[in-house]
Amino acid sequence: MTRADGERAPSIQTTTAILWRSIITTADPDQLRRLLAECSLGSRQSFEALYRTTSGILLAVALRCLGQKDLAEEVVQEAFVRIWHNATDYDTSLSQPLTWMLSITRNLAVDQLRKRREVPVNEFLIQALEDQSPQAAEQLSAARQAMALKRCIETLDDMQKTAITNAYFHGLSCTELAVQMSAPLGSVKSWIRRGMERLRRCLES
């Protein structure tokens, strides 16, 4: 589909990618750099702060990769063990701090999938998470997309907004959302599906 201005309208997959980019930009990179630097010096307090700040994001990523919360939680715990032991190896000139942490998490998730001989991580998700070292114009485009996404999320019905934000930003499964929202599983799936379609249409405008 093409918009009136000639630009190609975003697909559901593109909308999903923008959601993931928005997740990545929710944490302050300067704060994360400071916390990682302090972790490299052995600060347990900073490590606890780092965990509180990013564990939900890493869990959401692991859950999207693995599809099972118990496995995702195991991957996140192992990821933080590696982050703690390898904080001295983090190089600020090579990647953003959250990108580095996501890479550790993603690699562990891929290893888990390979052990289980299951389907590899969705390549679209990988593309959304990998650090491509974008140029300034691309960074500006990503920032505009994130702003547009935030605006579009505010247009959703309350149930759609709650379901989508908890599924994508907090890693809850549809079953967990049904319990949390005291709603039938079918309704939760419908809210997410219809909400994603509304986001797609909103981003077209």
PDB file of C-alpha atoms in Angstrom:
ATOM      1  CA  MET A   1       0.000   0.000   0.000  1.00  0.00           C
ATOM      2  CA  THR A   2       1.226   3.513  -0.856  1.00  0.00           C
ATOM      3  CA  ARG A   3       0.313   6.727   0.918  1.00  0.00           C
ATOM      4  CA  ALA A   4      -0.900   9.842  -0.857  1.00  0.00           C
ATOM      5  CA  ASP A   5       2.512  11.451  -0.433  1.00  0.00           C
ATOM      6  CA  GLY A   6       4.102   8.589  -2.378  1.00  0.00           C
ATOM      7  CA  GLU A   7       5.732   6.869   0.598  1.00  0.00           C
ATOM      8  CA  ARG A   8       5.068   3.197   1.183  1.00  0.00           C
ATOM      9  CA  ALA A   9       2.639   2.616   4.034  1.00  0.00           C
ATOM     10  CA  PRO A  10       4.071   0.651   6.989  1.00  0.00           C
ATOM     11  CA  SER A  11       3.169  -3.022   7.242  1.00  0.00           C
ATOM     12  CA  ILE A  12       2.306  -4.788  10.494  1.00  0.00           C
ATOM     13  CA  GLN A  13       5.913  -6.060  10.505  1.00  0.00           C
ATOM     14  CA  THR A  14       7.221  -2.511  10.175  1.00  0.00           C
ATOM     15  CA  THR A  15       4.931  -1.395  12.990  1.00  0.00           C
ATOM     16  CA  THR A  16       6.358  -4.197  15.125  1.00  0.00           C
ATOM     17  CA  ALA A  17       9.912  -3.075  14.321  1.00  0.00           C
ATOM     18  CA  ILE A  18       9.086   0.481  15.364  1.00  0.00           C
ATOM     19  CA  LEU A  19       7.701  -0.899  18.630  1.00  0.00           C
ATOM     20  CA  TRP A  20      10.988  -2.705  19.274  1.00  0.00           C
ATOM     21  CA  ARG A  21      13.056   0.367  18.414  1.00  0.00           C
ATOM     22  CA  SER A  22      10.900   2.318  20.846  1.00  0.00           C
ATOM     23  CA  ILE A  23      11.639  -0.274  23.540  1.00  0.00           C
ATOM     24  CA  ILE A  24      15.354   0.140  22.937  1.00  0.00           C
ATOM     25  CA  THR A  25      15.127   3.923  23.320  1.00  0.00           C
ATOM     26  CA  THR A  26      13.257   3.805  26.649  1.00  0.00           C
ATOM     27  CA  ALA A  27      16.464   3.583  28.714  1.00  0.00           C
ATOM     28  CA  ASP A  28      18.842   6.524  29.119  1.00  0.00           C
ATOM     29  CA  PRO A  29      22.148   5.517  27.460  1.00  0.00           C
ATOM     30  CA  ASP A  30      24.188   7.895  29.619  1.00  0.00           C
ATOM     31  CA  GLN A  31      22.750   6.347  32.766  1.00  0.00           C
ATOM     32  CA  LEU A  32      23.456   2.846  31.466  1.00  0.00           C
ATOM     33  CA  ARG A  33      27.048   3.749  30.559  1.00  0.00           C
ATOM     34  CA  ARG A  34      27.592   5.060  34.083  1.00  0.00           C
ATOM     35  CA  LEU A  35      26.057   1.984  35.678  1.00  0.00           C
ATOM     36  CA  LEU A  36      28.128  -0.375  33.519  1.00  0.00           C
ATOM     37  CA  ALA A  37      31.277   1.557  34.361  1.00  0.00           C
ATOM     38  CA  GLU A  38      30.486   1.258  38.060  1.00  0.00           C
ATOM     39  CA  CYS A  39      29.683  -2.442  37.628  1.00  0.00           C
ATOM     40  CA  SER A  40      33.121  -2.912  36.084  1.00  0.00           C
ATOM     41  CA  LEU A  41      34.519  -1.589  39.376  1.00  0.00           C
ATOM     42  CA  GLY A  42      32.497  -4.102  41.367  1.00  0.00           C
ATOM     43  CA  SER A  43      29.571  -1.952  42.504  1.00  0.00           C
ATOM     44  CA  ARG A  44      26.742  -4.272  43.528  1.00  0.00           C
ATOM     45  CA  GLN A  45      24.446  -1.302  44.075  1.00  0.00           C
ATOM     46  CA  SER A  46      24.948  -0.149  40.490  1.00  0.00           C
ATOM     47  CA  PHE A  47      24.359  -3.686  39.248  1.00  0.00           C
ATOM     48  CA  GLU A  48      21.057  -3.811  41.114  1.00  0.00           C
ATOM     49  CA  ALA A  49      20.095  -0.457  39.585  1.00  0.00           C
ATOM     50  CA  LEU A  50      21.070  -1.738  36.134  1.00  0.00           C
ATOM     51  CA  TYR A  51      18.905  -4.822  36.670  1.00  0.00           C
ATOM     52  CA  ARG A  52      15.898  -2.767  37.767  1.00  0.00           C
ATOM     53  CA  THR A  53      16.290  -0.456  34.784  1.00  0.00           C
ATOM     54  CA  THR A  54      16.750  -3.023  32.012  1.00  0.00           C
ATOM     55  CA  SER A  55      15.518  -6.444  33.137  1.00  0.00           C
ATOM     56  CA  GLY A  56      12.014  -5.859  31.784  1.00  0.00           C
ATOM     57  CA  ILE A  57      13.409  -4.903  28.375  1.00  0.00           C
ATOM     58  CA  LEU A  58      15.714  -7.917  28.212  1.00  0.00           C
ATOM     59  CA  LEU A  59      12.896 -10.209  29.332  1.00  0.00           C
ATOM     60  CA  ALA A  60      10.607  -8.872  26.607  1.00  0.00           C
ATOM     61  CA  VAL A  61      13.292  -9.575  24.013  1.00  0.00           C
ATOM     62  CA  ALA A  62      14.042 -13.060  25.326  1.00  0.00           C
ATOM     63  CA  LEU A  63      10.353 -13.890  25.495  1.00  0.00           C
ATOM     64  CA  ARG A  64       9.799 -12.790  21.908  1.00  0.00           C
ATOM     65  CA  CYS A  65      12.691 -15.003  20.863  1.00  0.00           C
ATOM     66  CA  LEU A  66      11.773 -18.091  22.887  1.00  0.00           C
ATOM     67  CA  GLY A  67       8.019 -17.904  23.371  1.00  0.00           C
ATOM     68  CA  GLN A  68       8.225 -19.437  26.859  1.00  0.00           C
ATOM     69  CA  LYS A  69       8.518 -17.262  29.939  1.00  0.00           C
ATOM     70  CA  ASP A  70      10.389 -19.789  32.066  1.00  0.00           C
ATOM     71  CA  LEU A  71      13.090 -20.147  29.396  1.00  0.00           C
ATOM     72  CA  ALA A  72      13.156 -16.398  28.830  1.00  0.00           C
ATOM     73  CA  GLU A  73      13.678 -15.767  32.542  1.00  0.00           C
ATOM     74  CA  GLU A  74      16.559 -18.263  32.595  1.00  0.00           C
ATOM     75  CA  VAL A  75      18.165 -16.513  29.627  1.00  0.00           C
ATOM     76  CA  VAL A  76      17.825 -13.103  31.281  1.00  0.00           C
ATOM     77  CA  GLN A  77      19.375 -14.361  34.511  1.00  0.00           C
ATOM     78  CA  GLU A  78      22.313 -15.806  32.567  1.00  0.00           C
ATOM     79  CA  ALA A  79      22.573 -12.594  30.558  1.00  0.00           C
ATOM     80  CA  PHE A  80      22.948 -10.531  33.728  1.00  0.00           C
ATOM     81  CA  VAL A  81      25.592 -12.922  35.047  1.00  0.00           C
ATOM     82  CA  ARG A  82      27.553 -12.344  31.845  1.00  0.00           C
ATOM     83  CA  ILE A  83      26.934  -8.597  31.943  1.00  0.00           C
ATOM     84  CA  TRP A  84      28.314  -8.484  35.500  1.00  0.00           C
ATOM     85  CA  HIS A  85      31.412 -10.519  34.660  1.00  0.00           C
ATOM     86  CA  ASN A  86      32.052  -8.765  31.340  1.00  0.00           C
ATOM     87  CA  ALA A  87      31.233  -5.156  32.220  1.00  0.00           C
ATOM     88  CA  THR A  88      34.917  -4.294  31.875  1.00  0.00           C
ATOM     89  CA  ASP A  89      34.764  -5.441  28.232  1.00  0.00           C
ATOM     90  CA  TYR A  90      32.024  -3.006  27.233  1.00  0.00           C
ATOM     91  CA  ASP A  91      33.412  -0.447  24.754  1.00  0.00           C
ATOM     92  CA  THR A  92      31.369   2.747  24.444  1.00  0.00           C
ATOM     93  CA  SER A  93      32.866   3.425  21.004  1.00  0.00           C
ATOM     94  CA  LEU A  94      31.489   0.200  19.532  1.00  0.00           C
ATOM     95  CA  SER A  95      27.834   0.183  20.566  1.00  0.00           C
ATOM     96  CA  GLN A  96      25.173   1.678  22.781  1.00  0.00           C
ATOM     97  CA  PRO A  97      25.037   0.067  26.251  1.00  0.00           C
ATOM     98  CA  LEU A  98      21.567  -1.396  25.789  1.00  0.00           C
ATOM     99  CA  THR A  99      22.501  -2.724  22.344  1.00  0.00           C
ATOM    100  CA  TRP A 100      25.439  -4.543  23.947  1.00  0.00           C
ATOM    101  CA  MET A 101      23.186  -6.005  26.636  1.00  0.00           C
ATOM    102  CA  LEU A 102      20.559  -7.000  24.090  1.00  0.00           C
ATOM    103  CA  SER A 103      23.213  -8.707  21.991  1.00  0.00           C
ATOM    104  CA  ILE A 104      24.233 -10.850  24.965  1.00  0.00           C
ATOM    105  CA  THR A 105      20.595 -11.721  25.629  1.00  0.00           C
ATOM    106  CA  ARG A 106      19.817 -12.453  21.994  1.00  0.00           C
ATOM    107  CA  ASN A 107      22.862 -14.703  21.596  1.00  0.00           C
ATOM    108  CA  LEU A 108      21.899 -16.695  24.678  1.00  0.00           C
ATOM    109  CA  ALA A 109      18.339 -17.023  23.367  1.00  0.00           C
ATOM    110  CA  VAL A 110      19.620 -18.257  20.000  1.00  0.00           C
ATOM    111  CA  ASP A 111      21.832 -20.793  21.796  1.00  0.00           C
ATOM    112  CA  GLN A 112      18.795 -21.985  23.740  1.00  0.00           C
ATOM    113  CA  LEU A 113      16.782 -22.385  20.541  1.00  0.00           C
ATOM    114  CA  ARG A 114      19.592 -24.335  18.900  1.00  0.00           C
ATOM    115  CA  LYS A 115      19.795 -26.667  21.877  1.00  0.00           C
ATOM    116  CA  ARG A 116      16.076 -27.283  21.569  1.00  0.00           C
ATOM    117  CA  ARG A 117      16.364 -27.608  17.765  1.00  0.00           C
ATOM    118  CA  GLU A 118      13.563 -25.133  17.248  1.00  0.00           C
ATOM    119  CA  VAL A 119      13.011 -22.480  14.602  1.00  0.00           C
ATOM    120  CA  PRO A 120      15.707 -19.758  14.631  1.00  0.00           C
ATOM    121  CA  VAL A 121      14.954 -16.304  15.936  1.00  0.00           C
ATOM    122  CA  ASN A 122      12.727 -14.359  13.573  1.00  0.00           C
ATOM    123  CA  GLU A 123      15.085 -12.445  11.282  1.00  0.00           C
ATOM    124  CA  PHE A 124      12.843  -9.395  11.406  1.00  0.00           C
ATOM    125  CA  LEU A 125      13.262  -9.218  15.174  1.00  0.00           C
ATOM    126  CA  ILE A 126      17.030  -9.569  14.812  1.00  0.00           C
ATOM    127  CA  GLN A 127      17.118  -6.696  12.326  1.00  0.00           C
ATOM    128  CA  ALA A 128      15.086  -4.564  14.704  1.00  0.00           C
ATOM    129  CA  LEU A 129      17.475  -5.230  17.587  1.00  0.00           C
ATOM    130  CA  GLU A 130      20.898  -5.197  15.961  1.00  0.00           C
ATOM    131  CA  ASP A 131      23.005  -2.068  16.102  1.00  0.00           C
ATOM    132  CA  GLN A 132      23.526  -0.946  12.527  1.00  0.00           C
ATOM    133  CA  SER A 133      25.486   2.172  13.551  1.00  0.00           C
ATOM    134  CA  PRO A 134      22.985   4.433  11.747  1.00  0.00           C
ATOM    135  CA  GLN A 135      23.962   7.715  10.210  1.00  0.00           C
ATOM    136  CA  ALA A 136      22.502  10.978  11.497  1.00  0.00           C
ATOM    137  CA  ALA A 137      19.650  10.953   8.960  1.00  0.00           C
ATOM    138  CA  GLU A 138      18.679   7.424   9.988  1.00  0.00           C
ATOM    139  CA  GLN A 139      18.816   8.348  13.670  1.00  0.00           C
ATOM    140  CA  LEU A 140      16.518  11.298  12.982  1.00  0.00           C
ATOM    141  CA  SER A 141      14.125   9.015  11.095  1.00  0.00           C
ATOM    142  CA  ALA A 142      14.097   6.525  13.982  1.00  0.00           C
ATOM    143  CA  ALA A 143      13.410   9.342  16.464  1.00  0.00           C
ATOM    144  CA  ARG A 144      10.509  10.578  14.343  1.00  0.00           C
ATOM    145  CA  GLN A 145       9.122   7.054  14.131  1.00  0.00           C
ATOM    146  CA  ALA A 146       9.307   6.688  17.902  1.00  0.00           C
ATOM    147  CA  MET A 147       7.475  10.006  18.373  1.00  0.00           C
ATOM    148  CA  ALA A 148       4.828   8.980  15.842  1.00  0.00           C
ATOM    149  CA  LEU A 149       4.421   5.635  17.585  1.00  0.00           C
ATOM    150  CA  LYS A 150       3.946   7.301  20.965  1.00  0.00           C
ATOM    151  CA  ARG A 151       1.289   9.562  19.466  1.00  0.00           C
ATOM    152  CA  CYS A 152      -0.481   6.614  17.837  1.00  0.00           C
ATOM    153  CA  ILE A 153      -0.432   4.498  20.997  1.00  0.00           C
ATOM    154  CA  GLU A 154      -2.317   7.290  22.768  1.00  0.00           C
ATOM    155  CA  THR A 155      -5.141   6.925  20.225  1.00  0.00           C
ATOM    156  CA  LEU A 156      -5.783   3.284  21.138  1.00  0.00           C
ATOM    157  CA  ASP A 157      -8.671   2.130  23.274  1.00  0.00           C
ATOM    158  CA  ASP A 158      -7.687   1.546  26.895  1.00  0.00           C
ATOM    159  CA  MET A 159      -7.795  -2.246  26.558  1.00  0.00           C
ATOM    160  CA  GLN A 160      -5.779  -2.222  23.330  1.00  0.00           C
ATOM    161  CA  LYS A 161      -3.199   0.121  24.829  1.00  0.00           C
ATOM    162  CA  THR A 162      -2.855  -1.958  28.002  1.00  0.00           C
ATOM    163  CA  ALA A 163      -2.562  -5.230  26.084  1.00  0.00           C
ATOM    164  CA  ILE A 164       0.002  -3.977  23.563  1.00  0.00           C
ATOM    165  CA  THR A 165       2.217  -2.082  25.992  1.00  0.00           C
ATOM    166  CA  ASN A 166       2.304  -4.984  28.454  1.00  0.00           C
ATOM    167  CA  ALA A 167       2.946  -7.537  25.711  1.00  0.00           C
ATOM    168  CA  TYR A 168       5.709  -5.608  23.946  1.00  0.00           C
ATOM    169  CA  PHE A 169       7.239  -3.514  26.720  1.00  0.00           C
ATOM    170  CA  HIS A 170       6.879  -5.874  29.682  1.00  0.00           C
ATOM    171  CA  GLY A 171       7.066  -9.267  28.006  1.00  0.00           C
ATOM    172  CA  LEU A 172       3.721 -10.635  29.190  1.00  0.00           C
ATOM    173  CA  SER A 173       2.165 -13.485  27.243  1.00  0.00           C
ATOM    174  CA  CYS A 174      -1.457 -13.393  26.105  1.00  0.00           C
ATOM    175  CA  THR A 175      -2.323 -15.914  28.821  1.00  0.00           C
ATOM    176  CA  GLU A 176      -0.694 -13.756  31.508  1.00  0.00           C
ATOM    177  CA  LEU A 177      -2.452 -10.676  30.133  1.00  0.00           C
ATOM    178  CA  ALA A 178      -5.794 -12.479  30.296  1.00  0.00           C
ATOM    179  CA  VAL A 179      -5.223 -13.179  33.994  1.00  0.00           C
ATOM    180  CA  GLN A 180      -3.929  -9.673  34.720  1.00  0.00           C
ATOM    181  CA  MET A 181      -6.793  -7.998  32.851  1.00  0.00           C
ATOM    182  CA  SER A 182      -9.445 -10.503  34.047  1.00  0.00           C
ATOM    183  CA  ALA A 183     -10.504 -11.025  30.447  1.00  0.00           C
ATOM    184  CA  PRO A 184     -10.984 -14.000  28.110  1.00  0.00           C
ATOM    185  CA  LEU A 185      -7.867 -15.053  26.213  1.00  0.00           C
ATOM    186  CA  GLY A 186      -9.643 -14.522  22.892  1.00  0.00           C
ATOM    187  CA  SER A 187     -10.434 -10.927  23.848  1.00  0.00           C
ATOM    188  CA  VAL A 188      -6.800 -10.209  24.708  1.00  0.00           C
ATOM    189  CA  LYS A 189      -5.611 -11.599  21.374  1.00  0.00           C
ATOM    190  CA  SER A 190      -8.269  -9.557  19.597  1.00  0.00           C
ATOM    191  CA  TRP A 191      -7.227  -6.345  21.393  1.00  0.00           C
ATOM    192  CA  ILE A 192      -3.622  -6.865  20.374  1.00  0.00           C
ATOM    193  CA  ARG A 193      -4.489  -7.746  16.778  1.00  0.00           C
ATOM    194  CA  ARG A 194      -6.901  -4.825  16.340  1.00  0.00           C
ATOM    195  CA  GLY A 195      -4.594  -2.466  18.206  1.00  0.00           C
ATOM    196  CA  MET A 196      -1.665  -3.339  15.943  1.00  0.00           C
ATOM    197  CA  GLU A 197      -3.870  -2.731  12.910  1.00  0.00           C
ATOM    198  CA  ARG A 198      -4.902   0.648  14.304  1.00  0.00           C
ATOM    199  CA  LEU A 199      -1.264   1.518  14.930  1.00  0.00           C
ATOM    200  CA  ARG A 200      -0.448   0.589  11.348  1.00  0.00           C
ATOM    201  CA  ARG A 201      -3.220   2.810   9.995  1.00  0.00           C
ATOM    202  CA  CYS A 202      -2.241   5.651  12.310  1.00  0.00           C
ATOM    203  CA  LEU A 203       1.382   5.470  11.162  1.00  0.00           C
ATOM    204  CA  GLU A 204       0.187   5.636   7.552  1.00  0.00           C
ATOM    205  CA  SER A 205      -1.473   9.000   8.138  1.00  0.00           C
TER     206      SER A 205
END
